[in-house]
Short mmCIF file of C-alpha atoms in Angstrom, two decimals:
data_model
loop_
_atom_site.label_atom_id
_atom_site.label_comp_id
_atom_site.label_asym_id
_atom_site.label_seq_id
_atom_site.Cartn_x
_atom_site.Cartn_y
_atom_site.Cartn_z
CA MET A 30 -28.44 -10.79 -11.12
CA ARG A 31 -26.78 -12.35 -7.97
CA HIS A 32 -24.86 -10.77 -5.53
CA PHE A 33 -21.91 -12.24 -3.36
CA THR A 34 -20.36 -11.22 -0.18
CA ILE A 35 -16.55 -10.67 -0.49
CA THR A 36 -14.59 -10.49 2.67
CA ASP A 37 -11.35 -8.93 3.42
CA ILE A 38 -9.76 -10.76 6.00
CA THR A 39 -6.77 -8.63 6.12
CA ASN A 40 -8.77 -5.42 7.32
CA LYS A 41 -11.93 -7.11 8.42
CA GLU A 42 -14.29 -5.55 5.91
CA GLU A 43 -16.82 -6.86 3.59
CA PHE A 44 -18.38 -5.70 0.40
CA ASN A 45 -21.09 -6.91 -2.06
CA CYS A 46 -19.98 -7.93 -5.58
CA ARG A 47 -22.46 -8.59 -8.52
CA GLU A 48 -21.66 -11.88 -10.28
CA ASN A 49 -20.35 -10.06 -13.39
CA GLU A 50 -18.19 -7.50 -11.62
CA TYR A 51 -14.83 -7.25 -11.00
CA ILE A 52 -13.74 -7.67 -7.30
CA LEU A 53 -11.89 -4.42 -7.28
CA TYR A 54 -14.55 -2.39 -9.07
CA ALA A 55 -17.12 -3.42 -6.27
CA MET A 56 -14.72 -2.49 -3.67
CA GLN A 57 -14.33 1.06 -5.02
CA ARG A 58 -18.17 1.18 -5.65
CA SER A 59 -19.05 0.43 -2.09
CA GLY A 60 -16.69 3.20 -0.74
CA SER A 61 -14.16 0.46 0.78
CA LYS A 62 -10.63 1.06 0.29
CA CYS A 63 -9.18 -2.28 1.40
CA ILE A 64 -7.27 -3.14 -1.84
CA PRO A 65 -4.68 -0.95 -3.38
CA ILE A 66 -5.44 0.43 -6.79
CA GLY A 67 -3.26 0.62 -9.61
CA CYS A 68 -3.85 0.37 -13.48
CA LYS A 69 -7.10 -1.66 -13.17
CA GLY A 70 -6.09 -3.66 -16.07
CA GLY A 71 -4.22 -6.59 -14.79
CA GLY A 72 -0.63 -5.26 -15.60
CA CYS A 73 0.83 -3.62 -12.41
CA GLY A 74 0.07 -6.13 -9.91
CA VAL A 75 -0.82 -3.52 -6.94
CA CYS A 76 -4.20 -5.26 -6.41
CA ARG A 77 -2.96 -8.77 -5.60
CA ILE A 78 -4.69 -10.89 -3.23
CA ASN A 79 -4.72 -14.21 -1.66
CA ILE A 80 -8.12 -16.04 -1.96
CA ILE A 81 -8.57 -17.93 1.16
CA SER A 82 -12.07 -19.29 0.32
CA GLY A 83 -14.47 -19.23 -2.38
CA THR A 84 -14.59 -19.59 -6.15
CA PRO A 85 -13.49 -16.85 -8.64
CA ASP A 86 -13.76 -16.47 -12.26
CA PHE A 87 -10.26 -15.37 -13.56
CA GLY A 88 -9.74 -12.90 -16.09
CA PRO A 89 -6.61 -12.39 -17.99
CA MET A 90 -3.67 -11.52 -15.68
CA SER A 91 0.27 -10.60 -16.11
CA LYS A 92 2.02 -13.88 -15.39
CA LEU A 93 4.85 -11.28 -14.04
CA HIS A 94 2.28 -10.65 -10.96
CA VAL A 95 0.58 -13.83 -10.80
CA THR A 96 2.41 -17.23 -12.11
CA GLU A 97 0.45 -20.32 -13.13
CA GLU A 98 1.51 -21.97 -9.81
CA GLU A 99 0.62 -18.96 -7.91
CA LYS A 100 -2.78 -18.72 -9.31
CA SER A 101 -3.34 -22.49 -8.48
CA ASN A 102 -2.32 -21.63 -4.89
CA GLY A 103 -5.13 -18.82 -4.91
CA TYR A 104 -3.18 -15.50 -5.81
CA ALA A 105 -5.00 -13.28 -8.20
CA LEU A 106 -5.14 -9.75 -9.13
CA ALA A 107 -8.61 -8.41 -7.70
CA CYS A 108 -8.99 -6.29 -11.06
CA ARG A 109 -9.04 -9.49 -13.09
CA ILE A 110 -11.30 -11.80 -10.78
CA LYS A 111 -15.47 -12.14 -10.72
CA PRO A 112 -16.89 -14.09 -7.85
CA LYS A 113 -18.82 -17.10 -8.63
CA THR A 114 -19.45 -17.77 -4.68
CA ASP A 115 -18.94 -15.72 -1.67
CA LEU A 116 -15.17 -14.93 -1.22
CA SER A 117 -12.60 -14.21 1.42
CA PHE A 118 -9.29 -13.01 0.62
CA GLU A 119 -6.25 -11.59 2.39
CA CYS A 120 -3.85 -8.64 0.75
CA ALA A 121 -0.87 -10.12 -0.88
CA PRO A 122 2.13 -8.20 -1.35
CA LYS A 123 3.49 -7.85 -4.81
CA PRO A 124 6.24 -10.36 -5.28
CA LYS A 125 9.68 -9.43 -6.35
CA SER A 126 9.87 -9.51 -10.06
CA SER A 127 11.85 -12.57 -11.17
CA THR A 128 12.52 -10.87 -14.47
CA THR A 129 14.86 -8.35 -13.42
CA GLN A 130 17.72 -8.14 -15.97
CA GLU A 131 21.13 -8.29 -14.69
CA PRO A 132 23.60 -5.89 -16.24
CA SER A 133 25.15 -6.84 -19.75
CA THR A 134 28.96 -7.55 -19.78
CA ASN A 135 29.11 -7.92 -23.45
CA LEU A 136 28.55 -4.42 -24.64
CA GLN A 137 30.36 -3.01 -27.63
CA LEU A 138 30.73 0.73 -27.51
CA LYS A 139 31.10 2.81 -30.47
CA GLU A 140 32.85 5.97 -30.70
CA VAL A 141 30.79 8.89 -31.98
CA SER A 142 32.88 11.83 -33.72
CA GLN A 143 31.08 15.46 -34.12
#
C-alpha cells in the first residue's frame, strides 16, 4: 500500500496518509490537530481545506459547503478526499451559507381557540 505526504501550509505540519484513507482520518491517526473536526461525513463543512498542490480523489461532499466551482478551484472537505499524490493544503474558512432563508412576508395565521 502506498503512502503520501500531506502538508498543511497553514500550520506548517506534515503527516502521512495511506492511498485509501481520508485525509482527516490520517491527520487524526498521526496525532496532529491541524484540521478542525466536525461530523466526519461531509455534511458540516468544518474540515474545509484549499488544496494548493497534488491530486485528490474526491468523495461526495455537501454542495452547501463546497460548490462545483469551489471544487474546481481546489476546495474540498478533508473528511471526503483521499490522496492520489502528495498533497499540500491550507485551511479554508467555512463559507457563509448562500441558502439562508429570508423571513416570509406571506404568512397566514390561524386563530386557535381553547
